[in-house]
């Protein structure tokens, strides 16, 4: 433990912000929009860890919309265990496949400062992707440090620290089936 690390010592009340049913409904709408605009042959790249639950549901919604996505993952980190972005983005685990000539749907949990996804988008473009569209579960537009907007947005999120549906606070709460706010984290 270092100064500034977060510690969770007990379970706390979580206020539901977006329910499981609302999320499922929204994923279906996003998938239809993506299918209409990107067609059926897309390469989904999910940014770990935060997007794994969203990406898993989204690809099944894409299946329902007639898309045949291929999936790859990359682990990027800018936060560590802290609640403030450090500003530095690092590749902790790279993609398994090349992206040259591919139409990419880059999937992440939250767009906040934009540093993580601006980095990822630049990387994919530098590696020769044919197109890169950005799909995020939550948009927090209040703290943008890079001029980046997503092509597909699940929900606009209030400027509060949220957990669940893949999102963590100090590695906890990813398993919650809804998105919520920890009371007094
Ligand atoms: P940024 O856009 O580079 O600032 O990074 C956004 C990343 O910060 C997201 O992918 C999350 O991993 C993390 N993040 C930002 N806000 C929250 C939150 O409210 N809960 C959990 N993680 C968050
Ligand atoms: Mg993340």
PDB file of C-alpha atoms and ligand atoms in Angstrom:
ATOM      1  CA  UNK A   1       0.000   0.000   0.000  1.00  0.00           C
ATOM      2  CA  UNK A   2       1.170   3.460  -0.912  1.00  0.00           C
ATOM      3  CA  UNK A   3      -0.160   6.868   0.070  1.00  0.00           C
ATOM      4  CA  UNK A   4      -3.080   7.625  -2.223  1.00  0.00           C
ATOM      5  CA  UNK A   5      -4.033   3.953  -2.816  1.00  0.00           C
ATOM      6  CA  UNK A   6      -7.636   3.182  -2.197  1.00  0.00           C
ATOM      7  CA  UNK A   7      -8.682   0.687   0.434  1.00  0.00           C
ATOM      8  CA  UNK A   8     -12.032  -0.983   0.696  1.00  0.00           C
ATOM      9  CA  UNK A   9     -12.501  -2.339   4.163  1.00  0.00           C
ATOM     10  CA  UNK A  10     -16.203  -3.146   4.253  1.00  0.00           C
ATOM     11  CA  UNK A  11     -19.169  -3.435   1.952  1.00  0.00           C
ATOM     12  CA  UNK A  12     -21.147  -0.266   1.501  1.00  0.00           C
ATOM     13  CA  UNK A  13     -24.512   0.759   0.134  1.00  0.00           C
ATOM     14  CA  UNK A  14     -24.606   1.288  -3.626  1.00  0.00           C
ATOM     15  CA  UNK A  15     -27.101   3.661  -5.180  1.00  0.00           C
ATOM     16  CA  UNK A  16     -28.352   2.338  -8.529  1.00  0.00           C
ATOM     17  CA  UNK A  17     -27.816   4.773 -11.397  1.00  0.00           C
ATOM     18  CA  UNK A  18     -28.524   2.555 -14.435  1.00  0.00           C
ATOM     19  CA  UNK A  19     -30.335  -0.735 -13.862  1.00  0.00           C
ATOM     20  CA  UNK A  20     -29.521  -4.052 -15.525  1.00  0.00           C
ATOM     21  CA  UNK A  21     -32.719  -3.782 -17.593  1.00  0.00           C
ATOM     22  CA  UNK A  22     -31.905  -0.235 -18.761  1.00  0.00           C
ATOM     23  CA  UNK A  23     -28.408  -1.319 -19.752  1.00  0.00           C
ATOM     24  CA  UNK A  24     -29.675  -4.354 -21.707  1.00  0.00           C
ATOM     25  CA  UNK A  25     -32.195  -2.182 -23.546  1.00  0.00           C
ATOM     26  CA  UNK A  26     -29.543   0.402 -24.394  1.00  0.00           C
ATOM     27  CA  UNK A  27     -27.092  -2.272 -25.616  1.00  0.00           C
ATOM     28  CA  UNK A  28     -29.671  -3.534 -28.119  1.00  0.00           C
ATOM     29  CA  UNK A  29     -30.200  -0.012 -29.464  1.00  0.00           C
ATOM     30  CA  UNK A  30     -26.437   0.587 -29.724  1.00  0.00           C
ATOM     31  CA  UNK A  31     -25.968  -2.716 -31.547  1.00  0.00           C
ATOM     32  CA  UNK A  32     -28.619  -1.827 -34.119  1.00  0.00           C
ATOM     33  CA  UNK A  33     -27.006   1.576 -34.687  1.00  0.00           C
ATOM     34  CA  UNK A  34     -23.549  -0.008 -35.057  1.00  0.00           C
ATOM     35  CA  UNK A  35     -24.872  -2.645 -37.484  1.00  0.00           C
ATOM     36  CA  UNK A  36     -26.551   0.047 -39.606  1.00  0.00           C
ATOM     37  CA  UNK A  37     -23.459   2.219 -39.795  1.00  0.00           C
ATOM     38  CA  UNK A  38     -20.550  -0.249 -39.757  1.00  0.00           C
ATOM     39  CA  UNK A  39     -21.963  -3.314 -41.479  1.00  0.00           C
ATOM     40  CA  UNK A  40     -21.450  -6.935 -40.483  1.00  0.00           C
ATOM     41  CA  UNK A  41     -17.658  -7.410 -40.629  1.00  0.00           C
ATOM     42  CA  UNK A  42     -16.098  -5.591 -37.712  1.00  0.00           C
ATOM     43  CA  UNK A  43     -13.171  -6.096 -35.392  1.00  0.00           C
ATOM     44  CA  UNK A  44     -14.127  -5.316 -31.813  1.00  0.00           C
ATOM     45  CA  UNK A  45     -11.262  -4.265 -29.567  1.00  0.00           C
ATOM     46  CA  UNK A  46     -12.215  -4.158 -25.906  1.00  0.00           C
ATOM     47  CA  UNK A  47     -10.049  -2.132 -23.553  1.00  0.00           C
ATOM     48  CA  UNK A  48      -9.524  -4.127 -20.341  1.00  0.00           C
ATOM     49  CA  UNK A  49     -10.278  -4.395 -17.626  1.00  0.00           C
ATOM     50  CA  UNK A  50     -13.269  -2.071 -17.282  1.00  0.00           C
ATOM     51  CA  UNK A  51     -15.066  -2.910 -20.529  1.00  0.00           C
ATOM     52  CA  UNK A  52     -15.173  -6.703 -20.278  1.00  0.00           C
ATOM     53  CA  UNK A  53     -18.768  -6.978 -19.076  1.00  0.00           C
ATOM     54  CA  UNK A  54     -20.062  -4.344 -21.484  1.00  0.00           C
ATOM     55  CA  UNK A  55     -18.140  -5.888 -24.405  1.00  0.00           C
ATOM     56  CA  UNK A  56     -19.451  -9.370 -23.589  1.00  0.00           C
ATOM     57  CA  UNK A  57     -23.055  -8.143 -23.638  1.00  0.00           C
ATOM     58  CA  UNK A  58     -22.511  -5.851 -26.623  1.00  0.00           C
ATOM     59  CA  UNK A  59     -21.165  -8.623 -28.899  1.00  0.00           C
ATOM     60  CA  UNK A  60     -24.239 -10.716 -28.137  1.00  0.00           C
ATOM     61  CA  UNK A  61     -26.455  -7.734 -28.910  1.00  0.00           C
ATOM     62  CA  UNK A  62     -24.433  -7.295 -32.125  1.00  0.00           C
ATOM     63  CA  UNK A  63     -25.146 -10.931 -32.980  1.00  0.00           C
ATOM     64  CA  UNK A  64     -28.843 -10.160 -32.615  1.00  0.00           C
ATOM     65  CA  UNK A  65     -28.370  -7.228 -35.006  1.00  0.00           C
ATOM     66  CA  UNK A  66     -26.754  -9.470 -37.652  1.00  0.00           C
ATOM     67  CA  UNK A  67     -23.096  -8.535 -37.061  1.00  0.00           C
ATOM     68  CA  UNK A  68     -20.244 -11.098 -37.047  1.00  0.00           C
ATOM     69  CA  UNK A  69     -17.679  -9.391 -34.835  1.00  0.00           C
ATOM     70  CA  UNK A  70     -14.180 -10.690 -34.218  1.00  0.00           C
ATOM     71  CA  UNK A  71     -12.901  -9.810 -30.746  1.00  0.00           C
ATOM     72  CA  UNK A  72      -9.513  -8.833 -29.411  1.00  0.00           C
ATOM     73  CA  UNK A  73      -8.418  -7.254 -26.134  1.00  0.00           C
ATOM     74  CA  UNK A  74      -5.828  -4.838 -24.904  1.00  0.00           C
ATOM     75  CA  UNK A  75      -5.119  -3.842 -21.338  1.00  0.00           C
ATOM     76  CA  UNK A  76      -4.330  -0.183 -20.839  1.00  0.00           C
ATOM     77  CA  UNK A  77      -3.807   1.523 -17.554  1.00  0.00           C
ATOM     78  CA  UNK A  78      -3.899   5.115 -16.488  1.00  0.00           C
ATOM     79  CA  UNK A  79      -5.354   4.888 -12.994  1.00  0.00           C
ATOM     80  CA  UNK A  80      -3.746   2.070 -11.032  1.00  0.00           C
ATOM     81  CA  UNK A  81      -5.677   1.742  -7.782  1.00  0.00           C
ATOM     82  CA  UNK A  82      -6.236   5.471  -7.451  1.00  0.00           C
ATOM     83  CA  UNK A  83      -9.405   7.340  -8.331  1.00  0.00           C
ATOM     84  CA  UNK A  84      -7.670  10.110 -10.266  1.00  0.00           C
ATOM     85  CA  UNK A  85      -6.196   9.518 -13.715  1.00  0.00           C
ATOM     86  CA  UNK A  86      -2.406   9.713 -13.541  1.00  0.00           C
ATOM     87  CA  UNK A  87      -2.285  11.050 -17.079  1.00  0.00           C
ATOM     88  CA  UNK A  88       0.170   8.417 -18.298  1.00  0.00           C
ATOM     89  CA  UNK A  89      -1.242   5.622 -20.412  1.00  0.00           C
ATOM     90  CA  UNK A  90       0.644   2.325 -20.608  1.00  0.00           C
ATOM     91  CA  UNK A  91       0.023  -0.857 -22.599  1.00  0.00           C
ATOM     92  CA  UNK A  92      -0.038  -3.605 -20.012  1.00  0.00           C
ATOM     93  CA  UNK A  93      -1.116  -6.293 -22.463  1.00  0.00           C
ATOM     94  CA  UNK A  94      -1.150  -5.799 -26.216  1.00  0.00           C
ATOM     95  CA  UNK A  95      -3.545  -7.120 -28.885  1.00  0.00           C
ATOM     96  CA  UNK A  96      -3.007 -10.640 -30.217  1.00  0.00           C
ATOM     97  CA  UNK A  97      -3.828  -9.744 -33.819  1.00  0.00           C
ATOM     98  CA  UNK A  98      -2.814  -7.052 -36.286  1.00  0.00           C
ATOM     99  CA  UNK A  99      -5.332  -4.347 -37.197  1.00  0.00           C
ATOM    100  CA  UNK A 100      -4.078  -3.235 -40.634  1.00  0.00           C
ATOM    101  CA  UNK A 101      -6.970  -2.725 -43.054  1.00  0.00           C
ATOM    102  CA  UNK A 102      -9.615  -3.526 -40.415  1.00  0.00           C
ATOM    103  CA  UNK A 103     -12.734  -1.591 -39.478  1.00  0.00           C
ATOM    104  CA  UNK A 104     -12.345  -1.350 -35.720  1.00  0.00           C
ATOM    105  CA  UNK A 105     -14.945  -0.802 -33.040  1.00  0.00           C
ATOM    106  CA  UNK A 106     -12.953   0.277 -29.993  1.00  0.00           C
ATOM    107  CA  UNK A 107     -14.994  -0.497 -26.871  1.00  0.00           C
ATOM    108  CA  UNK A 108     -14.352   0.957 -23.440  1.00  0.00           C
ATOM    109  CA  UNK A 109     -16.201   1.566 -20.218  1.00  0.00           C
ATOM    110  CA  UNK A 110     -15.845   5.313 -19.622  1.00  0.00           C
ATOM    111  CA  UNK A 111     -14.671   8.300 -21.598  1.00  0.00           C
ATOM    112  CA  UNK A 112     -13.562  10.881 -19.087  1.00  0.00           C
ATOM    113  CA  UNK A 113     -10.356  12.859 -19.705  1.00  0.00           C
ATOM    114  CA  UNK A 114     -10.075  11.103 -23.064  1.00  0.00           C
ATOM    115  CA  UNK A 115      -6.388  10.306 -22.504  1.00  0.00           C
ATOM    116  CA  UNK A 116      -6.783   6.519 -22.541  1.00  0.00           C
ATOM    117  CA  UNK A 117      -8.905   6.390 -25.660  1.00  0.00           C
ATOM    118  CA  UNK A 118      -7.021   9.106 -27.535  1.00  0.00           C
ATOM    119  CA  UNK A 119      -3.915   6.970 -26.941  1.00  0.00           C
ATOM    120  CA  UNK A 120      -5.673   3.771 -28.082  1.00  0.00           C
ATOM    121  CA  UNK A 121      -7.164   5.383 -31.163  1.00  0.00           C
ATOM    122  CA  UNK A 122      -3.815   6.837 -32.195  1.00  0.00           C
ATOM    123  CA  UNK A 123      -2.150   3.450 -31.711  1.00  0.00           C
ATOM    124  CA  UNK A 124      -4.696   1.669 -33.929  1.00  0.00           C
ATOM    125  CA  UNK A 125      -4.461   4.330 -36.617  1.00  0.00           C
ATOM    126  CA  UNK A 126      -0.654   4.147 -36.505  1.00  0.00           C
ATOM    127  CA  UNK A 127      -0.906   0.378 -36.986  1.00  0.00           C
ATOM    128  CA  UNK A 128      -2.905   0.878 -40.182  1.00  0.00           C
ATOM    129  CA  UNK A 129      -6.536   0.306 -39.171  1.00  0.00           C
ATOM    130  CA  UNK A 130      -8.875   1.267 -42.029  1.00  0.00           C
ATOM    131  CA  UNK A 131     -11.315   2.959 -39.670  1.00  0.00           C
ATOM    132  CA  UNK A 132     -11.644   3.294 -35.898  1.00  0.00           C
ATOM    133  CA  UNK A 133     -15.015   3.987 -34.281  1.00  0.00           C
ATOM    134  CA  UNK A 134     -15.346   4.470 -30.584  1.00  0.00           C
ATOM    135  CA  UNK A 135     -18.081   2.868 -28.465  1.00  0.00           C
ATOM    136  CA  UNK A 136     -18.288   3.630 -24.767  1.00  0.00           C
ATOM    137  CA  UNK A 137     -20.665   2.582 -22.050  1.00  0.00           C
ATOM    138  CA  UNK A 138     -20.505   5.900 -20.183  1.00  0.00           C
ATOM    139  CA  UNK A 139     -19.593   9.415 -21.213  1.00  0.00           C
ATOM    140  CA  UNK A 140     -18.383  11.812 -18.514  1.00  0.00           C
ATOM    141  CA  UNK A 141     -17.974  14.960 -20.596  1.00  0.00           C
ATOM    142  CA  UNK A 142     -17.161  17.237 -17.662  1.00  0.00           C
ATOM    143  CA  UNK A 143     -13.445  16.430 -17.328  1.00  0.00           C
ATOM    144  CA  UNK A 144     -12.236  16.121 -20.903  1.00  0.00           C
ATOM    145  CA  UNK A 145      -8.517  16.906 -21.336  1.00  0.00           C
ATOM    146  CA  UNK A 146      -8.342  15.736 -24.974  1.00  0.00           C
ATOM    147  CA  UNK A 147     -10.826  16.792 -27.664  1.00  0.00           C
ATOM    148  CA  UNK A 148     -12.254  13.320 -28.201  1.00  0.00           C
ATOM    149  CA  UNK A 149     -15.880  12.302 -28.717  1.00  0.00           C
ATOM    150  CA  UNK A 150     -17.278   8.779 -29.000  1.00  0.00           C
ATOM    151  CA  UNK A 151     -19.264   7.546 -32.002  1.00  0.00           C
ATOM    152  CA  UNK A 152     -21.536   5.383 -29.838  1.00  0.00           C
ATOM    153  CA  UNK A 153     -22.442   6.229 -26.236  1.00  0.00           C
ATOM    154  CA  UNK A 154     -24.426   4.048 -23.841  1.00  0.00           C
ATOM    155  CA  UNK A 155     -25.288   6.709 -21.272  1.00  0.00           C
ATOM    156  CA  UNK A 156     -24.142  10.173 -20.328  1.00  0.00           C
ATOM    157  CA  UNK A 157     -22.978   9.810 -16.731  1.00  0.00           C
ATOM    158  CA  UNK A 158     -23.087  12.439 -14.013  1.00  0.00           C
ATOM    159  CA  UNK A 159     -19.709  13.509 -12.692  1.00  0.00           C
ATOM    160  CA  UNK A 160     -19.667  10.947  -9.880  1.00  0.00           C
ATOM    161  CA  UNK A 161     -17.519   7.891  -9.277  1.00  0.00           C
ATOM    162  CA  UNK A 162     -19.490   4.864 -10.468  1.00  0.00           C
ATOM    163  CA  UNK A 163     -19.029   1.122 -10.049  1.00  0.00           C
ATOM    164  CA  UNK A 164     -20.523  -2.133 -11.280  1.00  0.00           C
ATOM    165  CA  UNK A 165     -21.068  -3.753 -14.679  1.00  0.00           C
ATOM    166  CA  UNK A 166     -17.290  -4.122 -15.019  1.00  0.00           C
ATOM    167  CA  UNK A 167     -16.343  -0.839 -13.343  1.00  0.00           C
ATOM    168  CA  UNK A 168     -14.324  -1.046 -10.165  1.00  0.00           C
ATOM    169  CA  UNK A 169     -13.396   0.868  -7.103  1.00  0.00           C
ATOM    170  CA  UNK A 170      -9.992  -0.482  -5.980  1.00  0.00           C
ATOM    171  CA  UNK A 171     -10.748  -3.750  -7.851  1.00  0.00           C
ATOM    172  CA  UNK A 172     -14.095  -4.321  -6.118  1.00  0.00           C
ATOM    173  CA  UNK A 173     -17.679  -4.167  -7.406  1.00  0.00           C
ATOM    174  CA  UNK A 174     -17.059  -5.243 -11.028  1.00  0.00           C
ATOM    175  CA  UNK A 175     -19.544  -8.090 -10.571  1.00  0.00           C
ATOM    176  CA  UNK A 176     -22.586  -5.896  -9.908  1.00  0.00           C
ATOM    177  CA  UNK A 177     -25.169  -6.328 -12.698  1.00  0.00           C
ATOM    178  CA  UNK A 178     -26.058  -2.605 -12.578  1.00  0.00           C
ATOM    179  CA  UNK A 179     -24.124   0.683 -12.534  1.00  0.00           C
ATOM    180  CA  UNK A 180     -24.211   2.512  -9.246  1.00  0.00           C
ATOM    181  CA  UNK A 181     -22.574   5.004  -6.947  1.00  0.00           C
ATOM    182  CA  UNK A 182     -20.808   3.953  -3.752  1.00  0.00           C
ATOM    183  CA  UNK A 183     -22.140   5.889  -0.809  1.00  0.00           C
ATOM    184  CA  UNK A 184     -19.279   7.852   0.740  1.00  0.00           C
ATOM    185  CA  UNK A 185     -16.463   5.919  -0.903  1.00  0.00           C
TER     186      UNK A 185
HETATM  187  P1  LIG B   1      -9.711   8.737 -19.162  1.00  0.00           P
HETATM  188  O1  LIG B   1     -10.795   9.014 -20.178  1.00  0.00           O
HETATM  189  O2  LIG B   1      -8.361   8.472 -19.776  1.00  0.00           O
HETATM  190  O3  LIG B   1      -9.676   9.760 -18.068  1.00  0.00           O
HETATM  191  O4  LIG B   1      -9.966   7.363 -18.425  1.00  0.00           O
HETATM  192  C1  LIG B   1     -11.200   6.865 -18.170  1.00  0.00           C
HETATM  193  C2  LIG B   1     -10.944   5.604 -17.377  1.00  0.00           C
HETATM  194  O5  LIG B   1     -10.907   5.926 -16.006  1.00  0.00           O
HETATM  195  C3  LIG B   1     -12.066   4.607 -17.529  1.00  0.00           C
HETATM  196  O6  LIG B   1     -11.778   3.682 -18.555  1.00  0.00           O
HETATM  197  C4  LIG B   1     -12.114   3.932 -16.177  1.00  0.00           C
HETATM  198  O7  LIG B   1     -11.223   2.840 -16.152  1.00  0.00           O
HETATM  199  C5  LIG B   1     -11.630   4.988 -15.225  1.00  0.00           C
HETATM  200  N1  LIG B   1     -12.760   5.701 -14.595  1.00  0.00           N
HETATM  201  C6  LIG B   1     -13.141   6.975 -14.796  1.00  0.00           C
HETATM  202  N2  LIG B   1     -14.223   7.284 -14.052  1.00  0.00           N
HETATM  203  C7  LIG B   1     -14.520   6.159 -13.365  1.00  0.00           C
HETATM  204  C8  LIG B   1     -15.577   5.834 -12.429  1.00  0.00           C
HETATM  205  O8  LIG B   1     -16.468   6.631 -12.098  1.00  0.00           O
HETATM  206  N3  LIG B   1     -15.569   4.566 -11.951  1.00  0.00           N
HETATM  207  C9  LIG B   1     -14.622   3.648 -12.309  1.00  0.00           C
HETATM  208  N4  LIG B   1     -13.640   3.895 -13.182  1.00  0.00           N
HETATM  209  C10 LIG B   1     -13.583   5.150 -13.701  1.00  0.00           C
HETATM  210 MG1  LIG B   2     -10.676   1.699 -18.296  1.00  0.00          MG
END
